[in-house]
Coordinates of C-alpha atoms in Angstrom, one line a residue:
M1 CA -17.7 414.5 -52.2
R2 CA -19.5 411.7 -53.9
S3 CA -16.2 410.4 -55.4
C4 CA -14.6 410.3 -52.0
L5 CA -17.4 408.2 -50.6
W6 CA -17.0 405.7 -53.4
R7 CA -13.3 405.4 -52.6
M8 CA -13.9 404.7 -48.9
I9 CA -16.5 401.9 -49.6
P10 CA -14.0 399.4 -51.1
M11 CA -11.5 400.1 -48.2
K12 CA -14.1 399.4 -45.5
T13 CA -15.2 396.3 -47.4
N14 CA -11.7 395.0 -47.5
K15 CA -11.2 395.6 -43.8
L16 CA -14.5 393.8 -43.0
K17 CA -13.4 390.8 -45.1
S18 CA -10.1 390.7 -43.3
Y19 CA -11.7 390.9 -40.0
L20 CA -14.1 388.1 -40.8
K21 CA -11.3 386.0 -42.1
N22 CA -9.3 386.4 -38.9
E23 CA -12.4 385.5 -36.8
R24 CA -12.9 382.3 -38.8
G25 CA -9.2 381.4 -38.1
S26 CA -9.5 382.1 -34.4
G27 CA -12.7 380.0 -34.1
T28 CA -11.1 377.1 -35.9
L29 CA -8.1 377.4 -33.6
L30 CA -10.3 377.4 -30.6
I31 CA -12.1 374.3 -31.8
M32 CA -8.9 372.5 -32.5
V33 CA -7.5 373.4 -29.1
G34 CA -10.7 372.3 -27.5
M35 CA -10.5 369.0 -29.3
V36 CA -6.9 368.5 -28.2
L37 CA -7.8 369.2 -24.6
A38 CA -10.8 366.9 -24.7
A39 CA -8.6 364.1 -26.2
I40 CA -6.1 364.6 -23.5
F41 CA -8.8 364.5 -20.8
F42 CA -10.5 361.4 -22.2
G43 CA -7.0 359.8 -22.6
L44 CA -6.3 360.5 -18.9
L45 CA -9.8 359.3 -18.0
F46 CA -9.2 356.1 -19.9
F47 CA -5.8 355.7 -18.3
D48 CA -7.5 355.9 -14.8
F49 CA -10.1 353.4 -15.8
S50 CA -7.3 351.1 -17.0
N51 CA -5.6 351.6 -13.6
V52 CA -8.7 350.4 -11.9
F53 CA -8.8 347.2 -13.9
I54 CA -5.1 346.6 -13.5
N55 CA -5.4 347.2 -9.7
K56 CA -8.3 344.7 -9.6
R57 CA -6.3 342.1 -11.4
V58 CA -3.3 342.7 -9.1
T59 CA -5.4 342.5 -5.9
Q60 CA -7.1 339.3 -7.1
T61 CA -3.7 337.7 -7.8
G62 CA -2.6 338.8 -4.3
A63 CA -5.7 337.5 -2.6
D64 CA -5.4 334.1 -4.3
A65 CA -1.7 333.9 -3.4
A66 CA -2.4 334.9 0.2
A67 CA -5.2 332.3 0.6
I68 CA -3.2 329.5 -0.9
A69 CA -0.2 330.4 1.3
A70 CA -2.3 330.5 4.4
A71 CA -4.0 327.2 3.7
K72 CA -0.7 325.5 2.9
T73 CA 0.8 326.7 6.1
A74 CA -2.1 325.3 8.1
N75 CA -1.9 322.0 6.2
D76 CA 1.8 321.7 7.0
Y77 CA 1.2 322.2 10.7
M78 CA -1.6 319.7 10.6
K79 CA 0.6 317.1 8.8
D80 CA 3.4 317.5 11.2
E81 CA 1.1 317.1 14.2
L82 CA -0.6 314.0 12.9
Q83 CA 2.8 312.5 12.0
T84 CA 4.2 313.3 15.5
K85 CA 1.2 311.8 17.2
T86 CA 1.3 308.6 15.1
Q87 CA 5.0 308.2 15.8
E88 CA 4.4 308.5 19.5
E89 CA 1.8 305.8 19.3
L90 CA 4.1 303.6 17.3
D91 CA 6.9 304.1 19.8
N92 CA 4.5 303.2 22.6
L93 CA 3.5 300.1 20.8
G94 CA 7.1 299.1 20.4
E95 CA 7.7 299.5 24.1
E96 CA 4.6 297.4 24.9
W97 CA 5.9 294.6 22.6
E98 CA 9.4 294.7 24.2
K99 CA 7.9 294.5 27.7
F100 CA 5.5 291.7 26.6
L101 CA 8.4 289.7 25.0
E102 CA 10.6 290.2 28.1
E103 CA 7.9 289.0 30.5
A104 CA 7.1 286.0 28.3
L105 CA 10.7 284.9 28.1
G106 CA 11.1 285.4 31.8
D107 CA 8.0 283.2 32.5
L108 CA 9.4 280.5 30.2
E109 CA 12.7 280.4 32.0
E110 CA 10.9 280.0 35.3
E111 CA 8.8 277.2 33.9
E112 CA 11.9 275.4 32.6
E113 CA 13.7 275.7 35.9
G114 CA 10.7 274.3 37.8
E115 CA 10.4 271.4 35.4
E116 CA 14.1 270.6 35.9
D117 CA 13.8 270.6 39.7
G118 CA 10.6 268.4 39.6
D119 CA 11.6 265.9 36.9
E120 CA 15.2 265.1 37.7
G121 CA 14.7 261.3 37.2
E122 CA 12.6 261.5 34.1
E123 CA 14.2 261.6 30.6
T124 CA 11.2 263.2 28.8
P125 CA 12.6 266.3 27.0
P126 CA 10.7 269.6 27.7
P127 CA 8.7 271.1 24.9
D128 CA 10.4 273.6 22.7
P129 CA 9.7 277.2 23.9
P130 CA 7.6 279.4 21.5
S131 CA 9.6 281.3 19.0
T132 CA 9.7 285.1 18.8
E133 CA 7.3 285.0 15.8
E134 CA 4.8 282.9 17.8
L135 CA 5.0 285.4 20.7
L136 CA 4.5 288.3 18.2
D137 CA 1.4 286.6 16.8
L138 CA 0.1 286.3 20.3
F139 CA 0.8 290.0 21.1
V140 CA -0.7 291.1 17.8
D141 CA -3.9 289.1 18.4
M142 CA -4.1 290.7 21.8
K143 CA -3.8 294.3 20.5
E144 CA -6.2 293.7 17.6
T145 CA -8.8 292.4 20.1
V146 CA -8.4 295.5 22.3
M147 CA -8.4 298.0 19.4
G148 CA -11.0 296.2 17.3
K149 CA -9.1 296.5 14.0
S150 CA -6.3 294.6 12.2
M151 CA -2.7 295.6 12.6
P152 CA -1.1 296.7 9.3
G153 CA 1.6 294.4 8.0
D154 CA 4.3 297.0 8.0
V155 CA 3.6 297.9 11.7
R156 CA 3.9 294.2 12.6
A157 CA 7.2 293.9 10.7
W158 CA 8.4 297.1 12.4
L159 CA 8.0 295.5 15.8
L160 CA 10.5 292.8 14.9
N161 CA 12.8 295.2 13.0
H162 CA 12.7 298.9 13.6
S163 CA 14.5 299.6 10.4
V164 CA 11.4 298.6 8.5
S165 CA 9.6 301.6 6.9
V166 CA 6.0 302.2 8.1
K167 CA 3.4 304.1 6.1
A168 CA 2.2 307.0 8.2
L169 CA -1.3 306.9 6.8
T170 CA -1.9 303.2 7.5
A171 CA -0.4 303.5 11.0
M172 CA -2.5 306.5 11.7
K173 CA -5.7 304.7 10.7
F174 CA -4.7 301.8 13.0
F175 CA -4.0 304.0 16.1
F176 CA -6.8 306.6 15.7
D177 CA -10.4 306.6 14.6
D178 CA -11.9 309.2 12.3
E179 CA -13.2 311.4 15.0
E180 CA -9.8 311.5 16.8
V181 CA -8.1 312.5 13.5
N182 CA -10.7 315.2 12.9
E183 CA -10.3 316.6 16.4
M184 CA -6.5 316.7 16.2
S185 CA -6.6 318.4 12.8
C186 CA -9.0 321.1 13.9
K187 CA -7.1 321.7 17.1
V188 CA -3.7 322.2 15.5
V189 CA -5.1 324.4 12.7
R190 CA -6.8 326.7 15.2
E191 CA -3.6 326.9 17.2
H192 CA -1.6 328.1 14.2
L193 CA -4.0 330.5 12.5
G194 CA -1.7 333.3 13.5
D195 CA 1.2 331.7 11.6
A196 CA -1.1 331.2 8.6
R197 CA -2.1 334.9 8.7
E198 CA 1.5 336.0 8.7
E199 CA 2.1 333.9 5.7
A200 CA -0.9 335.3 4.0
E201 CA 0.3 338.9 4.6
E202 CA 3.7 338.1 3.3
Y203 CA 2.4 336.7 0.0
A204 CA -0.1 339.6 -0.3
E205 CA 2.8 342.1 -0.1
K206 CA 4.9 340.0 -2.5
N207 CA 2.1 340.4 -5.0
Q208 CA 2.0 344.2 -4.6
N209 CA -1.1 344.3 -2.3
D210 CA -1.2 346.7 0.6
H211 CA -2.9 344.8 3.4
V212 CA -4.8 341.7 4.3
T213 CA -8.0 343.3 5.4
E214 CA -9.9 340.2 6.4
F215 CA -8.7 336.7 7.4
T216 CA -11.2 334.1 8.4
F217 CA -11.1 330.4 9.2
I218 CA -14.3 328.7 7.9
P219 CA -14.5 325.6 10.2
E220 CA -17.3 323.7 8.5
D221 CA -15.5 323.8 5.1
F222 CA -12.0 323.5 6.6
R223 CA -11.1 326.5 4.5
I224 CA -9.4 329.9 4.9
Y225 CA -10.9 333.1 3.5
V226 CA -8.8 336.1 2.7
E227 CA -9.5 339.7 1.6
T228 CA -6.8 342.1 0.4
D229 CA -6.8 345.7 -0.8
R230 CA -4.6 347.9 -2.9
S231 CA -4.6 351.7 -3.3
G232 CA -4.3 353.0 -6.8
K233 CA -2.7 356.2 -8.3
Y234 CA -4.8 358.4 -10.6
T235 CA -4.4 361.5 -12.7
T236 CA -7.9 362.9 -13.0
V237 CA -8.9 362.7 -9.3
P238 CA -6.9 362.8 -6.0
D239 CA -5.8 359.3 -5.0
K240 CA -7.4 359.5 -1.5
E241 CA -10.8 360.2 -3.0
V242 CA -10.9 356.8 -4.7
P243 CA -11.4 353.8 -2.4
A244 CA -8.8 351.0 -2.4
V245 CA -9.5 348.2 -4.7
T246 CA -10.4 345.0 -2.8
S247 CA -10.4 341.3 -3.8
E248 CA -11.3 338.1 -2.0
S249 CA -10.3 334.5 -2.2
S250 CA -10.4 331.3 -0.2
A251 CA -8.5 328.0 -0.3
K252 CA -9.2 324.7 1.3
I253 CA -6.7 323.5 3.8
G254 CA -6.7 320.0 2.6
D255 CA -7.8 316.8 4.2
P256 CA -5.5 313.8 5.2
E257 CA -6.0 311.1 2.6
G258 CA -9.1 309.1 3.3
Y259 CA -10.6 311.7 5.7
T260 CA -13.0 314.6 5.4
I261 CA -12.2 317.2 8.1
S262 CA -14.9 319.5 9.4
C263 CA -14.5 321.6 12.5
S264 CA -18.1 322.8 12.9

């Protein structure tokens, strides 16, 4: 009996050792699996954080592009309007000069005819009529007195020869004062804010942004403010539970050379 018990003791000891060995292996395996799962989770979490920063950079690029595009569009409309108004004034000045010249030459002809009728017996030759240049000087002096400023040389030359090139800026300064330029600029920009917004939306989409969420004209700074957003895609949370990433930017429309435009 005692010998049987002694035989059973080594057998049970071996089974216990085997069991403990298997338990240690299973625990190690669980730890390793847990570490792998944790690494995967943190990897996905890091990937989502990276997506947030990438989306932020993309939205900022889109907001900058949208603001610049909107400001450029507004500036283009402003330049076209100022150039058109300046050309209209230049054309009006040309018509005034032609009318002045025609009337002056007509008066001279009448004077010459009157002198011929009254002085048939006299041999004194009549004085030479004024030249076109002299008449132009008279016309320019008259306009400068009315407008209170000197006429640019290229504008004066254009009156004699319409093929002469006129600098738009110098002509605009002659025809309009600073306040008039300011008013025209503000008016045309406000009238075309819709076009500027369309351009902003187009460039936001080109730069992978979803929407232009805010578009504001800042009149006192003559600037356009834009805010855009972009929805991201994530792996650890549902996409809809994460708010869209937003970015903002602004760009100055740009003043005509020599002017500071403010629409406040």
